[in-house]
Amino acid sequence: MSPRGRRRGRAKGAVDYGTCGAAKAAGAVPSGGYREGRDVEYGFYRDGDNDGYVCE
């Protein structure tokens, strides 16, 4: 396990930080959050409002 998160999925460089807060603190979240269909990391987190974005 990486000290900053857990590598997951098939996309090279994709890291599951466990929470959006941890991903944001690591500077890993792009502006606007992870988008469904674009970012593999979208699948790592819960989209509570079903808008197609997580960690926004």
PDB file of N, CA, C and O in Angstrom:
ATOM      1  N   MET A   1       0.843  -1.179   0.000  1.00  0.00           N
ATOM      2  CA  MET A   1       0.000   0.000   0.000  1.00  0.00           C
ATOM      3  C   MET A   1       0.881   1.231   0.000  1.00  0.00           C
ATOM      4  O   MET A   1       1.845   1.327   0.732  1.00  0.00           O
ATOM      5  N   SER A   2       0.523   2.168  -0.827  1.00  0.00           N
ATOM      6  CA  SER A   2       1.240   3.436  -0.909  1.00  0.00           C
ATOM      7  C   SER A   2       1.015   4.225   0.381  1.00  0.00           C
ATOM      8  O   SER A   2      -0.052   4.143   0.976  1.00  0.00           O
ATOM      9  N   PRO A   3       1.954   5.018   0.822  1.00  0.00           N
ATOM     10  CA  PRO A   3       1.747   5.811   2.036  1.00  0.00           C
ATOM     11  C   PRO A   3       0.658   6.866   1.864  1.00  0.00           C
ATOM     12  O   PRO A   3       0.095   7.323   2.824  1.00  0.00           O
ATOM     13  N   ARG A   4       0.316   7.227   0.627  1.00  0.00           N
ATOM     14  CA  ARG A   4      -0.680   8.279   0.398  1.00  0.00           C
ATOM     15  C   ARG A   4      -2.019   7.727  -0.031  1.00  0.00           C
ATOM     16  O   ARG A   4      -2.974   8.459  -0.164  1.00  0.00           O
ATOM     17  N   GLY A   5      -2.118   6.442  -0.303  1.00  0.00           N
ATOM     18  CA  GLY A   5      -3.381   5.870  -0.742  1.00  0.00           C
ATOM     19  C   GLY A   5      -3.161   4.496  -1.327  1.00  0.00           C
ATOM     20  O   GLY A   5      -2.040   4.026  -1.425  1.00  0.00           O
ATOM     21  N   ARG A   6      -4.248   3.875  -1.734  1.00  0.00           N
ATOM     22  CA  ARG A   6      -4.188   2.514  -2.246  1.00  0.00           C
ATOM     23  C   ARG A   6      -4.423   2.541  -3.751  1.00  0.00           C
ATOM     24  O   ARG A   6      -5.405   3.100  -4.217  1.00  0.00           O
ATOM     25  N   ARG A   7      -3.518   1.942  -4.515  1.00  0.00           N
ATOM     26  CA  ARG A   7      -3.681   1.879  -5.967  1.00  0.00           C
ATOM     27  C   ARG A   7      -4.774   0.872  -6.276  1.00  0.00           C
ATOM     28  O   ARG A   7      -4.800  -0.208  -5.729  1.00  0.00           O
ATOM     29  N   ARG A   8      -5.676   1.254  -7.161  1.00  0.00           N
ATOM     30  CA  ARG A   8      -6.809   0.416  -7.496  1.00  0.00           C
ATOM     31  C   ARG A   8      -7.185   0.597  -8.945  1.00  0.00           C
ATOM     32  O   ARG A   8      -6.942   1.637  -9.523  1.00  0.00           O
ATOM     33  N   GLY A   9      -7.822  -0.387  -9.509  1.00  0.00           N
ATOM     34  CA  GLY A   9      -8.322  -0.268 -10.865  1.00  0.00           C
ATOM     35  C   GLY A   9      -7.241  -0.505 -11.895  1.00  0.00           C
ATOM     36  O   GLY A   9      -6.103  -0.816 -11.588  1.00  0.00           O
ATOM     37  N   ARG A  10      -7.612  -0.363 -13.136  1.00  0.00           N
ATOM     38  CA  ARG A  10      -6.697  -0.624 -14.240  1.00  0.00           C
ATOM     39  C   ARG A  10      -5.984   0.620 -14.726  1.00  0.00           C
ATOM     40  O   ARG A  10      -5.009   0.540 -15.429  1.00  0.00           O
ATOM     41  N   ALA A  11      -6.497   1.776 -14.387  1.00  0.00           N
ATOM     42  CA  ALA A  11      -5.885   3.010 -14.868  1.00  0.00           C
ATOM     43  C   ALA A  11      -4.565   3.261 -14.146  1.00  0.00           C
ATOM     44  O   ALA A  11      -4.497   3.220 -12.925  1.00  0.00           O
ATOM     45  N   LYS A  12      -3.552   3.498 -14.918  1.00  0.00           N
ATOM     46  CA  LYS A  12      -2.243   3.771 -14.339  1.00  0.00           C
ATOM     47  C   LYS A  12      -2.304   5.063 -13.522  1.00  0.00           C
ATOM     48  O   LYS A  12      -2.793   6.080 -13.981  1.00  0.00           O
ATOM     49  N   GLY A  13      -1.837   4.991 -12.303  1.00  0.00           N
ATOM     50  CA  GLY A  13      -1.795   6.168 -11.457  1.00  0.00           C
ATOM     51  C   GLY A  13      -3.042   6.412 -10.640  1.00  0.00           C
ATOM     52  O   GLY A  13      -3.060   7.309  -9.821  1.00  0.00           O
ATOM     53  N   ALA A  14      -4.112   5.634 -10.864  1.00  0.00           N
ATOM     54  CA  ALA A  14      -5.344   5.826 -10.098  1.00  0.00           C
ATOM     55  C   ALA A  14      -5.114   5.380  -8.662  1.00  0.00           C
ATOM     56  O   ALA A  14      -4.637   4.286  -8.409  1.00  0.00           O
ATOM     57  N   VAL A  15      -5.461   6.251  -7.721  1.00  0.00           N
ATOM     58  CA  VAL A  15      -5.255   5.958  -6.300  1.00  0.00           C
ATOM     59  C   VAL A  15      -6.560   6.196  -5.556  1.00  0.00           C
ATOM     60  O   VAL A  15      -7.213   7.218  -5.746  1.00  0.00           O
ATOM     61  N   ASP A  16      -6.932   5.232  -4.724  1.00  0.00           N
ATOM     62  CA  ASP A  16      -8.103   5.373  -3.857  1.00  0.00           C
ATOM     63  C   ASP A  16      -7.607   5.865  -2.506  1.00  0.00           C
ATOM     64  O   ASP A  16      -6.926   5.143  -1.787  1.00  0.00           O
ATOM     65  N   TYR A  17      -7.940   7.085  -2.151  1.00  0.00           N
ATOM     66  CA  TYR A  17      -7.498   7.672  -0.888  1.00  0.00           C
ATOM     67  C   TYR A  17      -8.433   7.332   0.265  1.00  0.00           C
ATOM     68  O   TYR A  17      -8.180   7.718   1.394  1.00  0.00           O
ATOM     69  N   GLY A  18      -9.524   6.634  -0.030  1.00  0.00           N
ATOM     70  CA  GLY A  18     -10.457   6.227   1.009  1.00  0.00           C
ATOM     71  C   GLY A  18     -11.598   7.201   1.208  1.00  0.00           C
ATOM     72  O   GLY A  18     -12.736   6.796   1.355  1.00  0.00           O
ATOM     73  N   THR A  19     -11.284   8.487   1.224  1.00  0.00           N
ATOM     74  CA  THR A  19     -12.310   9.526   1.366  1.00  0.00           C
ATOM     75  C   THR A  19     -11.992  10.682   0.427  1.00  0.00           C
ATOM     76  O   THR A  19     -10.830  10.891   0.060  1.00  0.00           O
ATOM     77  N   CYS A  20     -13.016  11.422   0.091  1.00  0.00           N
ATOM     78  CA  CYS A  20     -12.795  12.609  -0.740  1.00  0.00           C
ATOM     79  C   CYS A  20     -11.919  13.621  -0.015  1.00  0.00           C
ATOM     80  O   CYS A  20     -11.077  14.269  -0.628  1.00  0.00           O
ATOM     81  N   GLY A  21     -12.100  13.731   1.293  1.00  0.00           N
ATOM     82  CA  GLY A  21     -11.289  14.658   2.077  1.00  0.00           C
ATOM     83  C   GLY A  21      -9.807  14.341   1.978  1.00  0.00           C
ATOM     84  O   GLY A  21      -8.978  15.242   1.818  1.00  0.00           O
ATOM     85  N   ALA A  22      -9.483  13.058   2.037  1.00  0.00           N
ATOM     86  CA  ALA A  22      -8.084  12.651   1.930  1.00  0.00           C
ATOM     87  C   ALA A  22      -7.549  12.894   0.526  1.00  0.00           C
ATOM     88  O   ALA A  22      -6.402  13.326   0.355  1.00  0.00           O
ATOM     89  N   ALA A  23      -8.371  12.639  -0.485  1.00  0.00           N
ATOM     90  CA  ALA A  23      -7.952  12.874  -1.874  1.00  0.00           C
ATOM     91  C   ALA A  23      -7.719  14.362  -2.114  1.00  0.00           C
ATOM     92  O   ALA A  23      -6.741  14.753  -2.760  1.00  0.00           O
ATOM     93  N   LYS A  24      -8.589  15.192  -1.570  1.00  0.00           N
ATOM     94  CA  LYS A  24      -8.427  16.646  -1.710  1.00  0.00           C
ATOM     95  C   LYS A  24      -7.179  17.129  -0.975  1.00  0.00           C
ATOM     96  O   LYS A  24      -6.430  17.960  -1.493  1.00  0.00           O
ATOM     97  N   ALA A  25      -6.951  16.606   0.232  1.00  0.00           N
ATOM     98  CA  ALA A  25      -5.783  17.007   1.018  1.00  0.00           C
ATOM     99  C   ALA A  25      -4.487  16.642   0.293  1.00  0.00           C
ATOM    100  O   ALA A  25      -3.485  17.348   0.416  1.00  0.00           O
ATOM    101  N   ALA A  26      -4.518  15.556  -0.477  1.00  0.00           N
ATOM    102  CA  ALA A  26      -3.335  15.128  -1.229  1.00  0.00           C
ATOM    103  C   ALA A  26      -3.185  15.894  -2.541  1.00  0.00           C
ATOM    104  O   ALA A  26      -2.205  15.728  -3.254  1.00  0.00           O
ATOM    105  N   GLY A  27      -4.172  16.742  -2.850  1.00  0.00           N
ATOM    106  CA  GLY A  27      -4.123  17.515  -4.092  1.00  0.00           C
ATOM    107  C   GLY A  27      -4.418  16.681  -5.326  1.00  0.00           C
ATOM    108  O   GLY A  27      -4.054  17.062  -6.436  1.00  0.00           O
ATOM    109  N   ALA A  28      -5.119  15.565  -5.145  1.00  0.00           N
ATOM    110  CA  ALA A  28      -5.371  14.641  -6.253  1.00  0.00           C
ATOM    111  C   ALA A  28      -6.649  14.920  -7.018  1.00  0.00           C
ATOM    112  O   ALA A  28      -6.818  14.419  -8.131  1.00  0.00           O
ATOM    113  N   VAL A  29      -7.554  15.696  -6.467  1.00  0.00           N
ATOM    114  CA  VAL A  29      -8.867  15.911  -7.086  1.00  0.00           C
ATOM    115  C   VAL A  29      -8.801  17.093  -8.055  1.00  0.00           C
ATOM    116  O   VAL A  29      -8.410  18.195  -7.677  1.00  0.00           O
ATOM    117  N   PRO A  30      -9.201  16.862  -9.329  1.00  0.00           N
ATOM    118  CA  PRO A  30      -9.205  17.976 -10.281  1.00  0.00           C
ATOM    119  C   PRO A  30     -10.298  18.988  -9.940  1.00  0.00           C
ATOM    120  O   PRO A  30     -11.255  18.651  -9.231  1.00  0.00           O
ATOM    121  N   SER A  31     -10.175  20.182 -10.446  1.00  0.00           N
ATOM    122  CA  SER A  31     -11.182  21.214 -10.236  1.00  0.00           C
ATOM    123  C   SER A  31     -12.539  20.691 -10.694  1.00  0.00           C
ATOM    124  O   SER A  31     -12.676  20.183 -11.795  1.00  0.00           O
ATOM    125  N   GLY A  32     -13.539  20.781  -9.837  1.00  0.00           N
ATOM    126  CA  GLY A  32     -14.873  20.297 -10.170  1.00  0.00           C
ATOM    127  C   GLY A  32     -15.133  18.873  -9.719  1.00  0.00           C
ATOM    128  O   GLY A  32     -16.259  18.419  -9.735  1.00  0.00           O
ATOM    129  N   GLY A  33     -14.104  18.147  -9.313  1.00  0.00           N
ATOM    130  CA  GLY A  33     -14.269  16.783  -8.837  1.00  0.00           C
ATOM    131  C   GLY A  33     -14.018  15.751  -9.920  1.00  0.00           C
ATOM    132  O   GLY A  33     -13.674  16.076 -11.054  1.00  0.00           O
ATOM    133  N   TYR A  34     -14.177  14.481  -9.544  1.00  0.00           N
ATOM    134  CA  TYR A  34     -14.029  13.376 -10.502  1.00  0.00           C
ATOM    135  C   TYR A  34     -15.356  13.198 -11.230  1.00  0.00           C
ATOM    136  O   TYR A  34     -16.413  13.215 -10.615  1.00  0.00           O
ATOM    137  N   ARG A  35     -15.287  12.999 -12.542  1.00  0.00           N
ATOM    138  CA  ARG A  35     -16.497  12.903 -13.355  1.00  0.00           C
ATOM    139  C   ARG A  35     -16.715  11.470 -13.844  1.00  0.00           C
ATOM    140  O   ARG A  35     -15.779  10.810 -14.299  1.00  0.00           O
ATOM    141  N   GLU A  36     -17.952  11.027 -13.768  1.00  0.00           N
ATOM    142  CA  GLU A  36     -18.332   9.699 -14.254  1.00  0.00           C
ATOM    143  C   GLU A  36     -18.044   9.604 -15.749  1.00  0.00           C
ATOM    144  O   GLU A  36     -18.332  10.521 -16.508  1.00  0.00           O
ATOM    145  N   GLY A  37     -17.441   8.502 -16.166  1.00  0.00           N
ATOM    146  CA  GLY A  37     -17.123   8.290 -17.575  1.00  0.00           C
ATOM    147  C   GLY A  37     -15.813   8.904 -18.022  1.00  0.00           C
ATOM    148  O   GLY A  37     -15.334   8.610 -19.100  1.00  0.00           O
ATOM    149  N   ARG A  38     -15.237   9.767 -17.209  1.00  0.00           N
ATOM    150  CA  ARG A  38     -13.963  10.404 -17.543  1.00  0.00           C
ATOM    151  C   ARG A  38     -12.852   9.961 -16.611  1.00  0.00           C
ATOM    152  O   ARG A  38     -11.740   9.689 -17.049  1.00  0.00           O
ATOM    153  N   ASP A  39     -13.152   9.910 -15.320  1.00  0.00           N
ATOM    154  CA  ASP A  39     -12.142   9.629 -14.302  1.00  0.00           C
ATOM    155  C   ASP A  39     -12.421   8.284 -13.636  1.00  0.00           C
ATOM    156  O   ASP A  39     -13.499   8.084 -13.073  1.00  0.00           O
ATOM    157  N   VAL A  40     -11.465   7.375 -13.701  1.00  0.00           N
ATOM    158  CA  VAL A  40     -11.640   6.071 -13.054  1.00  0.00           C
ATOM    159  C   VAL A  40     -11.859   6.237 -11.556  1.00  0.00           C
ATOM    160  O   VAL A  40     -12.575   5.457 -10.926  1.00  0.00           O
ATOM    161  N   GLU A  41     -11.308   7.270 -10.976  1.00  0.00           N
ATOM    162  CA  GLU A  41     -11.453   7.518  -9.540  1.00  0.00           C
ATOM    163  C   GLU A  41     -12.911   7.760  -9.137  1.00  0.00           C
ATOM    164  O   GLU A  41     -13.265   7.596  -7.977  1.00  0.00           O
ATOM    165  N   TYR A  42     -13.750   8.144 -10.083  1.00  0.00           N
ATOM    166  CA  TYR A  42     -15.182   8.342  -9.800  1.00  0.00           C
ATOM    167  C   TYR A  42     -15.761   7.112  -9.105  1.00  0.00           C
ATOM    168  O   TYR A  42     -16.554   7.229  -8.173  1.00  0.00           O
ATOM    169  N   GLY A  43     -15.359   5.933  -9.523  1.00  0.00           N
ATOM    170  CA  GLY A  43     -15.876   4.695  -8.961  1.00  0.00           C
ATOM    171  C   GLY A  43     -15.408   4.399  -7.552  1.00  0.00           C
ATOM    172  O   GLY A  43     -15.954   3.520  -6.885  1.00  0.00           O
ATOM    173  N   PHE A  44     -14.430   5.124  -7.063  1.00  0.00           N
ATOM    174  CA  PHE A  44     -13.897   4.887  -5.726  1.00  0.00           C
ATOM    175  C   PHE A  44     -14.745   5.560  -4.641  1.00  0.00           C
ATOM    176  O   PHE A  44     -14.627   5.217  -3.472  1.00  0.00           O
ATOM    177  N   TYR A  45     -15.545   6.555  -5.007  1.00  0.00           N
ATOM    178  CA  TYR A  45     -16.255   7.378  -4.039  1.00  0.00           C
ATOM    179  C   TYR A  45     -17.752   7.385  -4.319  1.00  0.00           C
ATOM    180  O   TYR A  45     -18.193   7.077  -5.410  1.00  0.00           O
ATOM    181  N   ARG A  46     -18.553   7.778  -3.346  1.00  0.00           N
ATOM    182  CA  ARG A  46     -20.013   7.764  -3.443  1.00  0.00           C
ATOM    183  C   ARG A  46     -20.531   9.078  -4.026  1.00  0.00           C
ATOM    184  O   ARG A  46     -20.171  10.149  -3.556  1.00  0.00           O
ATOM    185  N   ASP A  47     -21.384   8.956  -5.025  1.00  0.00           N
ATOM    186  CA  ASP A  47     -22.027  10.122  -5.636  1.00  0.00           C
ATOM    187  C   ASP A  47     -23.399  10.291  -4.982  1.00  0.00           C
ATOM    188  O   ASP A  47     -24.405   9.813  -5.488  1.00  0.00           O
ATOM    189  N   GLY A  48     -23.422  10.954  -3.857  1.00  0.00           N
ATOM    190  CA  GLY A  48     -24.634  11.080  -3.051  1.00  0.00           C
ATOM    191  C   GLY A  48     -25.774  11.808  -3.719  1.00  0.00           C
ATOM    192  O   GLY A  48     -26.940  11.526  -3.447  1.00  0.00           O
ATOM    193  N   ASP A  49     -25.491  12.742  -4.616  1.00  0.00           N
ATOM    194  CA  ASP A  49     -26.567  13.484  -5.266  1.00  0.00           C
ATOM    195  C   ASP A  49     -26.791  13.030  -6.715  1.00  0.00           C
ATOM    196  O   ASP A  49     -27.584  13.626  -7.430  1.00  0.00           O
ATOM    197  N   ASN A  50     -26.090  11.979  -7.130  1.00  0.00           N
ATOM    198  CA  ASN A  50     -26.264  11.383  -8.457  1.00  0.00           C
ATOM    199  C   ASN A  50     -26.141  12.378  -9.610  1.00  0.00           C
ATOM    200  O   ASN A  50     -26.866  12.288 -10.605  1.00  0.00           O
ATOM    201  N   ASP A  51     -25.199  13.310  -9.489  1.00  0.00           N
ATOM    202  CA  ASP A  51     -25.018  14.301 -10.556  1.00  0.00           C
ATOM    203  C   ASP A  51     -23.876  13.947 -11.506  1.00  0.00           C
ATOM    204  O   ASP A  51     -23.568  14.692 -12.429  1.00  0.00           O
ATOM    205  N   GLY A  52     -23.242  12.789 -11.274  1.00  0.00           N
ATOM    206  CA  GLY A  52     -22.151  12.375 -12.153  1.00  0.00           C
ATOM    207  C   GLY A  52     -20.790  12.891 -11.724  1.00  0.00           C
ATOM    208  O   GLY A  52     -19.815  12.688 -12.427  1.00  0.00           O
ATOM    209  N   TYR A  53     -20.730  13.543 -10.566  1.00  0.00           N
ATOM    210  CA  TYR A  53     -19.468  14.056 -10.029  1.00  0.00           C
ATOM    211  C   TYR A  53     -19.318  13.616  -8.582  1.00  0.00           C
ATOM    212  O   TYR A  53     -20.308  13.564  -7.834  1.00  0.00           O
ATOM    213  N   VAL A  54     -18.093  13.321  -8.177  1.00  0.00           N
ATOM    214  CA  VAL A  54     -17.786  13.047  -6.767  1.00  0.00           C
ATOM    215  C   VAL A  54     -16.628  13.935  -6.349  1.00  0.00           C
ATOM    216  O   VAL A  54     -15.842  14.380  -7.161  1.00  0.00           O
ATOM    217  N   CYS A  55     -16.552  14.177  -5.077  1.00  0.00           N
ATOM    218  CA  CYS A  55     -15.480  15.006  -4.486  1.00  0.00           C
ATOM    219  C   CYS A  55     -15.456  16.420  -5.037  1.00  0.00           C
ATOM    220  O   CYS A  55     -14.412  17.045  -5.107  1.00  0.00           O
ATOM    221  N   GLU A  56     -16.629  16.931  -5.424  1.00  0.00           N
ATOM    222  CA  GLU A  56     -16.650  18.291  -5.955  1.00  0.00           C
ATOM    223  C   GLU A  56     -16.665  19.325  -4.851  1.00  0.00           C
ATOM    224  O   GLU A  56     -16.801  19.062  -3.728  1.00  0.00           O
TER     225      GLU A  56
END
